[in-house]
PDB file of C-alpha atoms in Angstrom:
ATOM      1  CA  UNK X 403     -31.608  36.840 -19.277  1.00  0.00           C
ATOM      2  CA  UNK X 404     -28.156  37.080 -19.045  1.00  0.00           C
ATOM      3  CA  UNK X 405     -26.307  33.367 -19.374  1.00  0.00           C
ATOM      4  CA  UNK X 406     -23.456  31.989 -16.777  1.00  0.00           C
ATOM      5  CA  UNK X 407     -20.435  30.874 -18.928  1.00  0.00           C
ATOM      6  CA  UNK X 408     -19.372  27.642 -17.357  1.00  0.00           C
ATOM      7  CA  UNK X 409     -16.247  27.320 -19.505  1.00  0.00           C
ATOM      8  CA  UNK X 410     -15.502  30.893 -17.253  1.00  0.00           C
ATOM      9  CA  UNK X 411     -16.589  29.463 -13.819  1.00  0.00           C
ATOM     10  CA  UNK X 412     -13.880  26.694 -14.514  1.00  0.00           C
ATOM     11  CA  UNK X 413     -11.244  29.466 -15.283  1.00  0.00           C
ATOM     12  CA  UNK X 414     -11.619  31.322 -12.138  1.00  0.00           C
ATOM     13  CA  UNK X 415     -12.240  27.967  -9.899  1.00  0.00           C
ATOM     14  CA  UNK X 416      -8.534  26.602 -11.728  1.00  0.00           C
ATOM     15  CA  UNK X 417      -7.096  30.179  -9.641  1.00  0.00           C
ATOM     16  CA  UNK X 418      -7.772  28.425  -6.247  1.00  0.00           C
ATOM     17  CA  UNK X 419      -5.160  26.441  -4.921  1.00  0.00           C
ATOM     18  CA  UNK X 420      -5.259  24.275  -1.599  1.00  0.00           C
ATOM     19  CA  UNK X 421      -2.678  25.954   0.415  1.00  0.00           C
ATOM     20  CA  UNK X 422      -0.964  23.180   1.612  1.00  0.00           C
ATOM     21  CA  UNK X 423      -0.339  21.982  -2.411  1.00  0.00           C
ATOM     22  CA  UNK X 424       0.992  23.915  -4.973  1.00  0.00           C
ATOM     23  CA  UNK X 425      -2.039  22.597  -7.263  1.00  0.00           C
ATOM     24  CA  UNK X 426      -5.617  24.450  -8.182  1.00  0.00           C
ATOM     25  CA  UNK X 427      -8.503  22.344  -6.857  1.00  0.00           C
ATOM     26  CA  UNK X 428      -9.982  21.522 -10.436  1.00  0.00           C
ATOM     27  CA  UNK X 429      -6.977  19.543 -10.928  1.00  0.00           C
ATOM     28  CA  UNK X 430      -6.897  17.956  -7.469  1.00  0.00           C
ATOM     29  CA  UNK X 431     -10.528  16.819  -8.665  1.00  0.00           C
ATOM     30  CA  UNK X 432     -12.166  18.351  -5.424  1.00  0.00           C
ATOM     31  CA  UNK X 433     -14.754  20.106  -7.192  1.00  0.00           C
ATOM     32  CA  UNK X 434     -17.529  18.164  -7.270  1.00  0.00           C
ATOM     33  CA  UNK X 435     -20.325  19.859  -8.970  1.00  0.00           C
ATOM     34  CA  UNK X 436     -21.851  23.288 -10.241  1.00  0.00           C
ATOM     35  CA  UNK X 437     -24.985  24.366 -10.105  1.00  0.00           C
ATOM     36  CA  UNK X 438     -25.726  27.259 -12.194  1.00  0.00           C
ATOM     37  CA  UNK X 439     -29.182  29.323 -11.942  1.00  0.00           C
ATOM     38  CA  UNK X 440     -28.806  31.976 -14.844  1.00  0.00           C
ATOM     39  CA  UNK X 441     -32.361  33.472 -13.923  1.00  0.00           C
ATOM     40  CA  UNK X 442     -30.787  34.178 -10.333  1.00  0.00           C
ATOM     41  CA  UNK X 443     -27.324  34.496 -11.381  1.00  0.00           C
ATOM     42  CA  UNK X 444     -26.528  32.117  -8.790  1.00  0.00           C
ATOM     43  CA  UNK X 445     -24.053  29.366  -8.693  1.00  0.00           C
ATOM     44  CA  UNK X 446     -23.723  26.281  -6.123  1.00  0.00           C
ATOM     45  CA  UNK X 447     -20.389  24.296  -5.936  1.00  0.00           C
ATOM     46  CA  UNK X 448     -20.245  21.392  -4.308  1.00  0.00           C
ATOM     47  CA  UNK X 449     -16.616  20.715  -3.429  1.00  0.00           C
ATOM     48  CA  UNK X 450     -14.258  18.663  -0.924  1.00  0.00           C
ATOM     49  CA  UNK X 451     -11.121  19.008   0.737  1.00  0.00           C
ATOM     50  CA  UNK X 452      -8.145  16.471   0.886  1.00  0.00           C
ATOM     51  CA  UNK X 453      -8.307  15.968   4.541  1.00  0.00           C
ATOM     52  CA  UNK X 454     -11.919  16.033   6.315  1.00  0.00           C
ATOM     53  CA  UNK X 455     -10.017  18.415   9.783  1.00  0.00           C
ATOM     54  CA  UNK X 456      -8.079  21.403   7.146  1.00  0.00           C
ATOM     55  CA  UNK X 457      -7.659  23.904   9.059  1.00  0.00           C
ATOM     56  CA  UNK X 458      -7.675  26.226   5.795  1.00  0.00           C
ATOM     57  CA  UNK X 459     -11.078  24.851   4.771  1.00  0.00           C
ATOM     58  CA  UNK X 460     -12.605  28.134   5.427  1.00  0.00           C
ATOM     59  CA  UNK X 461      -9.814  30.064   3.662  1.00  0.00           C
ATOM     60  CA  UNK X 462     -10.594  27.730   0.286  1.00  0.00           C
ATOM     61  CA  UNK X 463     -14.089  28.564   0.723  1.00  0.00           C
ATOM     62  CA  UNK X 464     -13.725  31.937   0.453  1.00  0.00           C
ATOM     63  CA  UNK X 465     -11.510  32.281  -2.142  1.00  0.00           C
ATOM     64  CA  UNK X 466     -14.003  29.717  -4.042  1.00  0.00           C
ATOM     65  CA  UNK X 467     -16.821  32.376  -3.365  1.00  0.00           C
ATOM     66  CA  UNK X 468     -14.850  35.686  -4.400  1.00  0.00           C
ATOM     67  CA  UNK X 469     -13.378  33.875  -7.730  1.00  0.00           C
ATOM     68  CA  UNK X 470     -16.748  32.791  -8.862  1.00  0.00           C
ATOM     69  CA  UNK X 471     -18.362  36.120  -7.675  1.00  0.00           C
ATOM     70  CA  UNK X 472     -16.222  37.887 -10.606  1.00  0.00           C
ATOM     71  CA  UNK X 473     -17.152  35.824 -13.449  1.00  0.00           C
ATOM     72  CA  UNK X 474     -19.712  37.677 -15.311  1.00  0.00           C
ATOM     73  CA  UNK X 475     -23.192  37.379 -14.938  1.00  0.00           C
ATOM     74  CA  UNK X 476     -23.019  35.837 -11.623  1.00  0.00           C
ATOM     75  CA  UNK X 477     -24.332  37.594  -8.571  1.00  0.00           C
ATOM     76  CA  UNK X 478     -24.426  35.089  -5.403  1.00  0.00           C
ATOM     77  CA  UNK X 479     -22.359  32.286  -5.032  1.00  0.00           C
ATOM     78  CA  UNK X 480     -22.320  29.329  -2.381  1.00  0.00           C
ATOM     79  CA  UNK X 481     -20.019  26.305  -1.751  1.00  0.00           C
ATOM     80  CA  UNK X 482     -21.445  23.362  -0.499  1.00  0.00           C
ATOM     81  CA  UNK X 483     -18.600  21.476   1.499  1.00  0.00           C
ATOM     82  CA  UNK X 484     -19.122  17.487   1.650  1.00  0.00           C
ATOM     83  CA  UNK X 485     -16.903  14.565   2.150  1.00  0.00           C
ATOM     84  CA  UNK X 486     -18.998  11.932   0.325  1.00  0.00           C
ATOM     85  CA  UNK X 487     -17.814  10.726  -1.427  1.00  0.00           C
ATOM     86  CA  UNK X 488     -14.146  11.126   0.314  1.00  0.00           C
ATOM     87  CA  UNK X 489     -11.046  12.380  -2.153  1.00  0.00           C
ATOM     88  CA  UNK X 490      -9.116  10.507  -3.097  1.00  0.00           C
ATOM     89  CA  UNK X 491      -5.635  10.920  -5.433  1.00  0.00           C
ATOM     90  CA  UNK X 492      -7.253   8.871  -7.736  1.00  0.00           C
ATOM     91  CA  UNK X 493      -9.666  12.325  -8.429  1.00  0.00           C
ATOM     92  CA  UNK X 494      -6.719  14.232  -9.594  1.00  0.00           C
ATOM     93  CA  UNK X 495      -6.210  15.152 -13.646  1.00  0.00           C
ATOM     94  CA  UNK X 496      -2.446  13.863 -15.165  1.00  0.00           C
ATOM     95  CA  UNK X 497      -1.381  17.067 -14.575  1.00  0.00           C
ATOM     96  CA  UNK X 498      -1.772  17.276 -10.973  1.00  0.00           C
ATOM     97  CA  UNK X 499      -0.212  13.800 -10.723  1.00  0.00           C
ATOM     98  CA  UNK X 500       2.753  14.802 -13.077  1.00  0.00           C
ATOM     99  CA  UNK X 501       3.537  18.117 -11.101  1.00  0.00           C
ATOM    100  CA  UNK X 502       3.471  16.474  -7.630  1.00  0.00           C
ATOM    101  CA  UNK X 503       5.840  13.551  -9.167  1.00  0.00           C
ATOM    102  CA  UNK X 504       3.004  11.244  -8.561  1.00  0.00           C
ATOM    103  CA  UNK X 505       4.094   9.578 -12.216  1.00  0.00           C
TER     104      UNK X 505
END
């Protein structure tokens, strides 16, 4: 059975950016969750948006589903949107805060 290298599904999910901030949406802490199933070579992520109406909330799914699609091993891929618990900027890594000029 091939495996699902999480440490890769991280890589491609920090290439998605929220289009309305110039950050990926690791760093923005909006990824919730990942469910890998290496016998299907399918992955859930269970994610969030900043605002609950984003109009581009389809767009970020997408991308989500395309960037995970290409990490090796995996063959399906869907992203479970929730807003509970809500985002907040408290979710976001240093990094995010320091490139916004949040510090």
């Amino acid at each position: 059975m091939a495996e699902i290298n999480e440490a890769e599904l991280m890589d491609a999910l920090h290439e998605c950016y929220d289009p309305e901030i110039p950050v990926n949406i690791v760093d923005l802490g909006l990824v919730y969750n990942l469910d890998i199933n290496n016998e299907s070579g399918h992955v859930d992520v269970k994610m969030t948006l900043t605002a609950m109406g984003c109009p581009m909330a389809g767009e970020v799914m997408s991308e989500v589903e395309m960037r995970v699609g290409q990490v090796e091993n995996v063959k399906s891929c869907k992203v479970d949107l929730t807003f509970d618990p809500p985002w907040s900027p408290d979710r976001m890594t240093e990094d995010a805060k320091w490139e916004l000029g949040m510090m």
